[in-house]
Tab-separated table of C-alpha atoms and ligand atoms in Angstrom:
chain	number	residue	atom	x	y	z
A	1	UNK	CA	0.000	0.000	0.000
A	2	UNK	CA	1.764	3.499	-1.029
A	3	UNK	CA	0.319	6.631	0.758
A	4	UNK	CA	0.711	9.798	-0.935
A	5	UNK	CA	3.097	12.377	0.343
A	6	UNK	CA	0.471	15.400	1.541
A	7	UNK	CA	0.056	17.517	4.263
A	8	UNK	CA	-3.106	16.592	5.400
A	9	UNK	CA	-5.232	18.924	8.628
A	10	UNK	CA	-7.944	18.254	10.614
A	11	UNK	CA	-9.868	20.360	11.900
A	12	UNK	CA	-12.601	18.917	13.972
A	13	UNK	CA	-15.788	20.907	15.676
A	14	UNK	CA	-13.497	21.806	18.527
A	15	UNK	CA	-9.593	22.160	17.273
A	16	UNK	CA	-8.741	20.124	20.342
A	17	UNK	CA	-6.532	17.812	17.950
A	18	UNK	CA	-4.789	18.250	14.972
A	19	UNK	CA	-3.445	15.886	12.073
A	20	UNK	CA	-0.683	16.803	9.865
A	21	UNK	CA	0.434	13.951	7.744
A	22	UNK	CA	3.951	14.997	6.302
A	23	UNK	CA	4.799	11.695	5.424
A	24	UNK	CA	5.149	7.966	5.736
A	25	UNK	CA	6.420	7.282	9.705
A	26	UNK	CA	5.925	10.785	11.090
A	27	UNK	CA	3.839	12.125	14.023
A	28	UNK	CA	0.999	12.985	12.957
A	29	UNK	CA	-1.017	14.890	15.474
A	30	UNK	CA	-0.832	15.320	19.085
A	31	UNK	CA	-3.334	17.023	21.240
A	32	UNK	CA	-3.722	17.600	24.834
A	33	UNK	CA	-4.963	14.220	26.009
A	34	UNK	CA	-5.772	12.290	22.562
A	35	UNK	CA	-2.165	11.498	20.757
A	36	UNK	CA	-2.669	10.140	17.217
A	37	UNK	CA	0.332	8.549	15.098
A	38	UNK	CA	0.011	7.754	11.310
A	39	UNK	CA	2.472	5.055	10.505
A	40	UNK	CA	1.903	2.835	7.188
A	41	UNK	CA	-1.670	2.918	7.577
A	42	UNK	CA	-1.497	2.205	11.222
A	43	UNK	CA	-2.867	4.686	13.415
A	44	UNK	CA	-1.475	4.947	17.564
A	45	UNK	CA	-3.878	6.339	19.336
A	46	UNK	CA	-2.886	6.822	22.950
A	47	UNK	CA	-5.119	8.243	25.741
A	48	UNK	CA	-2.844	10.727	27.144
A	49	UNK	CA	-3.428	11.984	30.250
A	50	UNK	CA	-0.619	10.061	32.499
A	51	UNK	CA	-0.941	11.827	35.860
A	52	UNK	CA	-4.877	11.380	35.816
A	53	UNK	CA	-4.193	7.855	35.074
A	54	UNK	CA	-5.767	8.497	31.279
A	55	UNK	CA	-9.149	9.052	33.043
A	56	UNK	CA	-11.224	10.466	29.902
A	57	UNK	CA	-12.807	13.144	30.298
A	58	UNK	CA	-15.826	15.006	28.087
A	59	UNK	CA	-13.035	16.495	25.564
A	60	UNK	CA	-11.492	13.419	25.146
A	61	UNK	CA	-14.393	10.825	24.693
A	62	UNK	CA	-14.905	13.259	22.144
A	63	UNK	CA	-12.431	13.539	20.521
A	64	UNK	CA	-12.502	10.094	20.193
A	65	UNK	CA	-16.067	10.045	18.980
A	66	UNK	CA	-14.467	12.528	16.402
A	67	UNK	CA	-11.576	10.791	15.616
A	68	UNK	CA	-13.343	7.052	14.187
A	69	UNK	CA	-16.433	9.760	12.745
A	70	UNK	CA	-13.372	10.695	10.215
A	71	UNK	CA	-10.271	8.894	10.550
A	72	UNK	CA	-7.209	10.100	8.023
A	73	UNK	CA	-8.362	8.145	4.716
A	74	UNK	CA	-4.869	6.456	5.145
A	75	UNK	CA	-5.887	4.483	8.126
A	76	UNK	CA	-6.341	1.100	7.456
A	77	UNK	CA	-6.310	-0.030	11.418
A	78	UNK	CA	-6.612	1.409	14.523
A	79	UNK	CA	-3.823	1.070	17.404
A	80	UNK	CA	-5.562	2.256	21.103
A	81	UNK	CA	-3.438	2.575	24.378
A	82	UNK	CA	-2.959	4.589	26.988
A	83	UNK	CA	0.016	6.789	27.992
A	84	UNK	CA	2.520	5.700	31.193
A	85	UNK	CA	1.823	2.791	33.460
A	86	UNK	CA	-2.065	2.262	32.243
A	87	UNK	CA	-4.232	2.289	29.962
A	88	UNK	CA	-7.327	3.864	31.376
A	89	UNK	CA	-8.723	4.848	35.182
A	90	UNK	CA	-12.452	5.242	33.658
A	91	UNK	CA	-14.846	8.814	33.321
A	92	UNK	CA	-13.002	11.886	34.767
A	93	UNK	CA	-14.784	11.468	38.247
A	94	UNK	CA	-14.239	15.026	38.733
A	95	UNK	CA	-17.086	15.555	36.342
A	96	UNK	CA	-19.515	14.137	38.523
A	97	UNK	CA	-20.160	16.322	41.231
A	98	UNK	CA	-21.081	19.089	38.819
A	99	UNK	CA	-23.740	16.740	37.336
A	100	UNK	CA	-27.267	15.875	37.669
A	101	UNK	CA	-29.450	13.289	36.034
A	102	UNK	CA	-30.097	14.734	32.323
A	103	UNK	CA	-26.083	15.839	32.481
A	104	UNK	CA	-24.866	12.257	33.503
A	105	UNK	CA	-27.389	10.692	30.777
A	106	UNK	CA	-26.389	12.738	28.219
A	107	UNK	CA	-22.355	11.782	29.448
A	108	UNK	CA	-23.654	8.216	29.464
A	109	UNK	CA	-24.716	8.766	25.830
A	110	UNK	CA	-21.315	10.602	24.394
A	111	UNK	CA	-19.906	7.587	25.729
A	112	UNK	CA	-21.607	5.601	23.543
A	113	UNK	CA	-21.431	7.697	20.761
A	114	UNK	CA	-17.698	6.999	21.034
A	115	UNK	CA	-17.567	3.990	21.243
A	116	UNK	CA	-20.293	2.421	18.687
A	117	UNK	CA	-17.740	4.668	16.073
A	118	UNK	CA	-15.401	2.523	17.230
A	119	UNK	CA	-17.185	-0.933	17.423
A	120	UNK	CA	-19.418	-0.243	14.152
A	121	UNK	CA	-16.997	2.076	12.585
A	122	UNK	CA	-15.078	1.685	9.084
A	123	UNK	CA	-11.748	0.388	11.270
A	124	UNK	CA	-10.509	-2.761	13.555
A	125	UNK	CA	-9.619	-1.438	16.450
A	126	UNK	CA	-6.360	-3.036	18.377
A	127	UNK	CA	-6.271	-2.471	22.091
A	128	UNK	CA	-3.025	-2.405	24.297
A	129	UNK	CA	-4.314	-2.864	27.673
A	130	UNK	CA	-1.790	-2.647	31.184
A	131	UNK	CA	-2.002	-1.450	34.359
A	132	UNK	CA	-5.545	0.267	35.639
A	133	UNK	CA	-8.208	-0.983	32.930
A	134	UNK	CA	-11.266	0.464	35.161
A	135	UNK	CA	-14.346	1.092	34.832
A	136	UNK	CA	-15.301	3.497	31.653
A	137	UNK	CA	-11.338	2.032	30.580
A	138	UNK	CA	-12.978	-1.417	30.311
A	139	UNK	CA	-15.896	-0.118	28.541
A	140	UNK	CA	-13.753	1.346	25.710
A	141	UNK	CA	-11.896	-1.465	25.621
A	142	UNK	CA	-14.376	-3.975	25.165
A	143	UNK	CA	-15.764	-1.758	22.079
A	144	UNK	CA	-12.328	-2.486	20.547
A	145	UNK	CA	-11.802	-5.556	18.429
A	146	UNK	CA	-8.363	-7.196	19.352
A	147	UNK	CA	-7.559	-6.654	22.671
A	148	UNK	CA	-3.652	-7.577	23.572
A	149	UNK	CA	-2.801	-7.207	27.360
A	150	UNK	CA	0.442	-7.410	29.428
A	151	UNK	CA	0.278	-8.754	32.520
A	152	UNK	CA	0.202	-5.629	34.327
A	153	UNK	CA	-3.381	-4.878	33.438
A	154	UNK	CA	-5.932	-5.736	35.723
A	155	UNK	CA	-9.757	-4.790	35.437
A	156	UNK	CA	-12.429	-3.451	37.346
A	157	UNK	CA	-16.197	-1.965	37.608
A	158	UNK	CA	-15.454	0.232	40.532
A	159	UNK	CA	-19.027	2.583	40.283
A	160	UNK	CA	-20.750	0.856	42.863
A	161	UNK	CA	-18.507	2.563	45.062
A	162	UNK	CA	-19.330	5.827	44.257
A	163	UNK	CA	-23.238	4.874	43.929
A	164	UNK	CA	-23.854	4.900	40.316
A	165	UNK	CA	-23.896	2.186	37.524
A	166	UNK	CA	-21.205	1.749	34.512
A	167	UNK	CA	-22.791	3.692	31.822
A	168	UNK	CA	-20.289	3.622	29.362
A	169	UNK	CA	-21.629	0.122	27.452
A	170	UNK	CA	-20.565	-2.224	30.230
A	171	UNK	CA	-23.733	-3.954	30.706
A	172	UNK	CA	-24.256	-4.205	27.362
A	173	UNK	CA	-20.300	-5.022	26.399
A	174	UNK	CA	-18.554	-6.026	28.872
A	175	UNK	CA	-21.610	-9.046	29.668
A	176	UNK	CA	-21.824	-10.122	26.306
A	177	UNK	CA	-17.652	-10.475	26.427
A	178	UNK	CA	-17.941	-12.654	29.935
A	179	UNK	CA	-21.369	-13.334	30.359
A	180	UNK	CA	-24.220	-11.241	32.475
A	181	UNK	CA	-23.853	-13.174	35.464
A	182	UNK	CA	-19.615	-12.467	35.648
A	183	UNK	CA	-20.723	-8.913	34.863
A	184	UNK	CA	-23.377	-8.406	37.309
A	185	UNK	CA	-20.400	-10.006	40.019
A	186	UNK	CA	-17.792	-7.359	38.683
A	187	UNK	CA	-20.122	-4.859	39.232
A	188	UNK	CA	-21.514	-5.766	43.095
A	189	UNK	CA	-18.016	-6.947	44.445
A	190	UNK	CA	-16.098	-3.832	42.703
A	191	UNK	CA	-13.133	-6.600	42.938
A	192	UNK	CA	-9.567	-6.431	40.817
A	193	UNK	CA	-9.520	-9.147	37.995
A	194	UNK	CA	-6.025	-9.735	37.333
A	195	UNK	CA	-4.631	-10.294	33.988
A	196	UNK	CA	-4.368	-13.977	33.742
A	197	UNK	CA	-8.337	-14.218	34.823
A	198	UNK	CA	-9.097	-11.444	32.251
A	199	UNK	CA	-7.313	-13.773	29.717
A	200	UNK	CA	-9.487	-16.773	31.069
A	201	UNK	CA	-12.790	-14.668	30.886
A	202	UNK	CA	-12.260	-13.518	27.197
A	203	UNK	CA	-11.712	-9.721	28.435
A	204	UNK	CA	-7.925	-10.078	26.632
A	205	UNK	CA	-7.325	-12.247	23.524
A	206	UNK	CA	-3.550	-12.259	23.860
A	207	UNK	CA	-1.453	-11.677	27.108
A	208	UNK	CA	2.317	-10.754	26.796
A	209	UNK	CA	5.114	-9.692	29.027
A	210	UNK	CA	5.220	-6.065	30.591
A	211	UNK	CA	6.226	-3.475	28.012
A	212	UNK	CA	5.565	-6.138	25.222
A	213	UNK	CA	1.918	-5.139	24.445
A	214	UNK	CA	2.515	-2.470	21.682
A	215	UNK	CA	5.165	-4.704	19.703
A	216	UNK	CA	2.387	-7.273	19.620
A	217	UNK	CA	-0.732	-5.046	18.511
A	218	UNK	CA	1.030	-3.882	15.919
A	219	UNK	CA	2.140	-6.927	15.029
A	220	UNK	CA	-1.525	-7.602	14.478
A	221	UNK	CA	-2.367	-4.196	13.269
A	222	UNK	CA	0.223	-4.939	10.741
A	223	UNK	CA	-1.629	-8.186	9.416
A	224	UNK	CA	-4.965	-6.739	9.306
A	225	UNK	CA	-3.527	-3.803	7.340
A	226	UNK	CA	-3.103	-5.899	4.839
A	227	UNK	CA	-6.586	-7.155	4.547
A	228	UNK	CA	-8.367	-5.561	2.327
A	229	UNK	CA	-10.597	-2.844	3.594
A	230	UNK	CA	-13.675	-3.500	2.911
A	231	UNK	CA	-13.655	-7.108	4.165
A	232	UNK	CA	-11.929	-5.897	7.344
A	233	UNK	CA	-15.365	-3.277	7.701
A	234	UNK	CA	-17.300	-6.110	6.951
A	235	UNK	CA	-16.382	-8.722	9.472
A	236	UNK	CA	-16.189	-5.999	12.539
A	237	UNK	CA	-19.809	-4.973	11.663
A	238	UNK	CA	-21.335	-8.254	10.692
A	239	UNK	CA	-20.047	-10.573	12.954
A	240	UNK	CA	-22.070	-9.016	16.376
A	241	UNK	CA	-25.001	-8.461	14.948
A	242	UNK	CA	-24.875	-11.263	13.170
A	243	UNK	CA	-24.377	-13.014	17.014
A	244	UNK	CA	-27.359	-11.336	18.047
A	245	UNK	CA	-29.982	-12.917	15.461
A	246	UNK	CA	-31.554	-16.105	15.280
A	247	UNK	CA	-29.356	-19.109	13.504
A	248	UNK	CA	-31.539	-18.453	10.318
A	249	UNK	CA	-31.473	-15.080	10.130
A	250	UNK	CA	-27.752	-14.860	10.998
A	251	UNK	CA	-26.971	-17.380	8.178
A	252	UNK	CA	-28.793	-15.572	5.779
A	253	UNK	CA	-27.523	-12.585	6.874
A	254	UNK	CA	-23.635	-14.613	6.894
A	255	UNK	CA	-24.731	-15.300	2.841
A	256	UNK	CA	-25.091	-11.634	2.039
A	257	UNK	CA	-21.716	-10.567	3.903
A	258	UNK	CA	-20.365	-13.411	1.865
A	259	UNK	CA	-21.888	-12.068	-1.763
A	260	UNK	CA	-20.813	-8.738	-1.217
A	261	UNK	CA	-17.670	-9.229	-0.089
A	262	UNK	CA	-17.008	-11.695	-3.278
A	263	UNK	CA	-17.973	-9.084	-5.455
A	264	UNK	CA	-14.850	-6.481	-4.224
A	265	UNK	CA	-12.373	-5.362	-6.994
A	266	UNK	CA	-9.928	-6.340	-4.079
A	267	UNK	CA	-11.327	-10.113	-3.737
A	268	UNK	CA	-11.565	-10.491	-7.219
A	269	UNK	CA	-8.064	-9.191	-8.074
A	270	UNK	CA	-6.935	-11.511	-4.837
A	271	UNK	CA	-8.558	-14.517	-5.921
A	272	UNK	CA	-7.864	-14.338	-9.424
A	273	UNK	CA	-4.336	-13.878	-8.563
A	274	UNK	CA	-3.975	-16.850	-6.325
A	275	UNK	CA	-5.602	-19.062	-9.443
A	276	UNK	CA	-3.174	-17.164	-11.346
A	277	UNK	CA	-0.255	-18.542	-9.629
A	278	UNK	CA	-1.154	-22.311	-9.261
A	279	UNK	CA	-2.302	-22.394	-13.211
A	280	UNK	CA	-5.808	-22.397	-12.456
A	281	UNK	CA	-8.938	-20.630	-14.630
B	301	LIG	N1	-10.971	10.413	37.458
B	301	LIG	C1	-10.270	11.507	37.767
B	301	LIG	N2	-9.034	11.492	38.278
B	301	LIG	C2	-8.501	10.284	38.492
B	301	LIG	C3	-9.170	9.086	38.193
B	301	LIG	C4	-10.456	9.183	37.653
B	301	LIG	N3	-11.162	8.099	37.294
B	301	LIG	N4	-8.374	8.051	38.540
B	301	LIG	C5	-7.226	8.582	39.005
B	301	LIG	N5	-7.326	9.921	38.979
B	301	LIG	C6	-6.313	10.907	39.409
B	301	LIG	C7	-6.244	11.044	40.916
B	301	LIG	O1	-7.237	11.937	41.364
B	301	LIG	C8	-4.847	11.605	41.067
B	301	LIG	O2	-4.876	12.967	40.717
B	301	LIG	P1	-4.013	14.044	41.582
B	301	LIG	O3	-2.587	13.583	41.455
B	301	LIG	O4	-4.287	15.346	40.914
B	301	LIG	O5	-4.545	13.925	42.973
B	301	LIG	C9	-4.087	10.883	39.974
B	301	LIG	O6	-5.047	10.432	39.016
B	301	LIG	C10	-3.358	9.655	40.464
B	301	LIG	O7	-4.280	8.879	41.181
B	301	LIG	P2	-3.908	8.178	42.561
B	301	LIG	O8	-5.173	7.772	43.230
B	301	LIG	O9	-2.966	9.050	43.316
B	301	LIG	O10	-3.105	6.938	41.990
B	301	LIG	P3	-3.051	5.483	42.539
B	301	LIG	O11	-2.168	4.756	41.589
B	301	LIG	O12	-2.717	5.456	43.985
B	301	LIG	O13	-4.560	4.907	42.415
B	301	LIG	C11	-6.657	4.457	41.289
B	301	LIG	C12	-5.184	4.861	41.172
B	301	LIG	C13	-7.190	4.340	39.865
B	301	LIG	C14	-6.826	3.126	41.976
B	301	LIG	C15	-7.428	5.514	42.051
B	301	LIG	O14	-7.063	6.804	41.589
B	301	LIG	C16	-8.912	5.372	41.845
B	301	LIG	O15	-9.561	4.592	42.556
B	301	LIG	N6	-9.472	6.103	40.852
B	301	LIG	C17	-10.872	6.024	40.554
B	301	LIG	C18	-11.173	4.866	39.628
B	301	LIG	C19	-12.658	4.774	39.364
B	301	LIG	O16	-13.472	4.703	40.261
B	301	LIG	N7	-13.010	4.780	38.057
B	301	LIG	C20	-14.366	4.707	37.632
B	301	LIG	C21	-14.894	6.070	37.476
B	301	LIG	S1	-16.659	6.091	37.271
């Protein structure tokens, strides 16, 4: 894949980040407390607010929300981590005392703004969890599609403790990842899953060595770039609703993925050119 050389700005509704693409392997925006890196189609993003623990606040979730509306038209995959020792403390929770009921709803809702873009958006998403993967953390993460961690990371629905409920998409993510029952336990006993029973419960696909977690999302990252980009699009937004249907309306539903998909320039070029190469018609 070749990516033009271009300058390339964004300019969102709030010009709390900024992406200028020089070229191939450069920085390509950093902001505040969302950092965004361009390299051969692979885009770092890293939550980036280290002495708050990357709690995300209302700017950031959206300018996340903003970042997977419009992603650079280079991206081909999505890297998400957090800066430091962790990947992500949960919701500001110095927002809360200024908030009442509409306010924390309509929080609740940016939230999952955010991340449907990223679980429905155009992009697989790679997440590099360590350290503190808490509460509105988790939730993000479990929107993301390949989640790597080290064994640093340990998880936790910590609300109850404050008195209010996950509304970030835990009860609707984080259950379907582990099961409703595990959930509704995470969220009464507030306890600290470690890494290894994260692995166990399906919270992390892969679990590598402290500091290793970046080599081996983009590792991944670097594999799925190579898919092409329309069939990557297609199996992040099929597959769980797909799940969510009855056997014969999923495999219908499976059939149409399956014809459109076939019909890509890309799949026919690929196919054609692995017949190609074994002398077939
Ligand atoms: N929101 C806002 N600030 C947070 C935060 C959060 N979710 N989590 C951590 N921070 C801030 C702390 O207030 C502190 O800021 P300060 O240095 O200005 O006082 C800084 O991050 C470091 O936190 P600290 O508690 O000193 O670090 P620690 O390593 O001892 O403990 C936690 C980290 C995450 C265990 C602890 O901060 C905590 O329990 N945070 C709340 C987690 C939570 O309930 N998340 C769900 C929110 S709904």
């Amino acid at each position: 894949m070749s990516l033009p050389i271009a300058i390339e700005v964004y300019s969102k509704r709030r010009p709390s980040y900024s992406c200028r693409q020089i070229e191939w392997e450069e920085i390509v925006s950093k902001s505040s407390s969302l950092s965004v890196e361009l390299t051969d189609g692979i885009a770092i993003l890293t939550l980036d607010r280290p002495d708050k623990r990357n709690a995300v606040d209302g700017p950031l979730i959206a300018d996340i929300e903003d970042f997977f509306s419009d992603p650079p038209e280079a991206t081909r995959v999505v890297v998400l981590t957090g800066a430091g020792d962790h990947f992500c403390a949960g919701l500001d929770i110095a927002e809360l005392k200024v908030m009442g009921a509409a306010e924390a709803q309509a929080t609740s809702r940016a939230w999952h703004r955010a991340t449907e873009k990223i679980q429905f958006g155009a992009l697989p998403v790679v997440a590099v969890m360590k350290g503190m993967v808490l509460g509105g953390g988790l939730e993000i993460a479990a929107s993301t599609h390949v989640r790597v961690a080290e064994t640093s990371a340990f998880y936790q629905l910590p609300e109850v403790g404050l008195g209010i409920f996950p509304g970030g998409g835990a009860s609707a993510r984080v259950s379907r990842i582990i099961g409703a029952g595990r959930a509704v336990e995470m969220m009464l006993t507030a306890r600290r899953i470690p890494a290894d029973e994260g692995q166990t419960l399906g919270l992390s696909h892969h679990l590598v060595g402290g500091g290793e977690g970046l080599n081996k999302a983009m590792e991944f990252a670097g594999r799925i770039a190579k898919n092409p980009p329309f069939a990557n699009t297609t199996i992040i937004n099929a597959v769980p609703r797909i799940a969510e249907m009855s056997i014969s309306d999923g495999l219908f539903s499976e059939s149409l993925a399956t014809a459109l998909t076939q019909l890509s320039d890309e799949a026919q070029v690929r196919v054609k050119g692995f017949l190609d190469k074994r002398g077939g018609s």
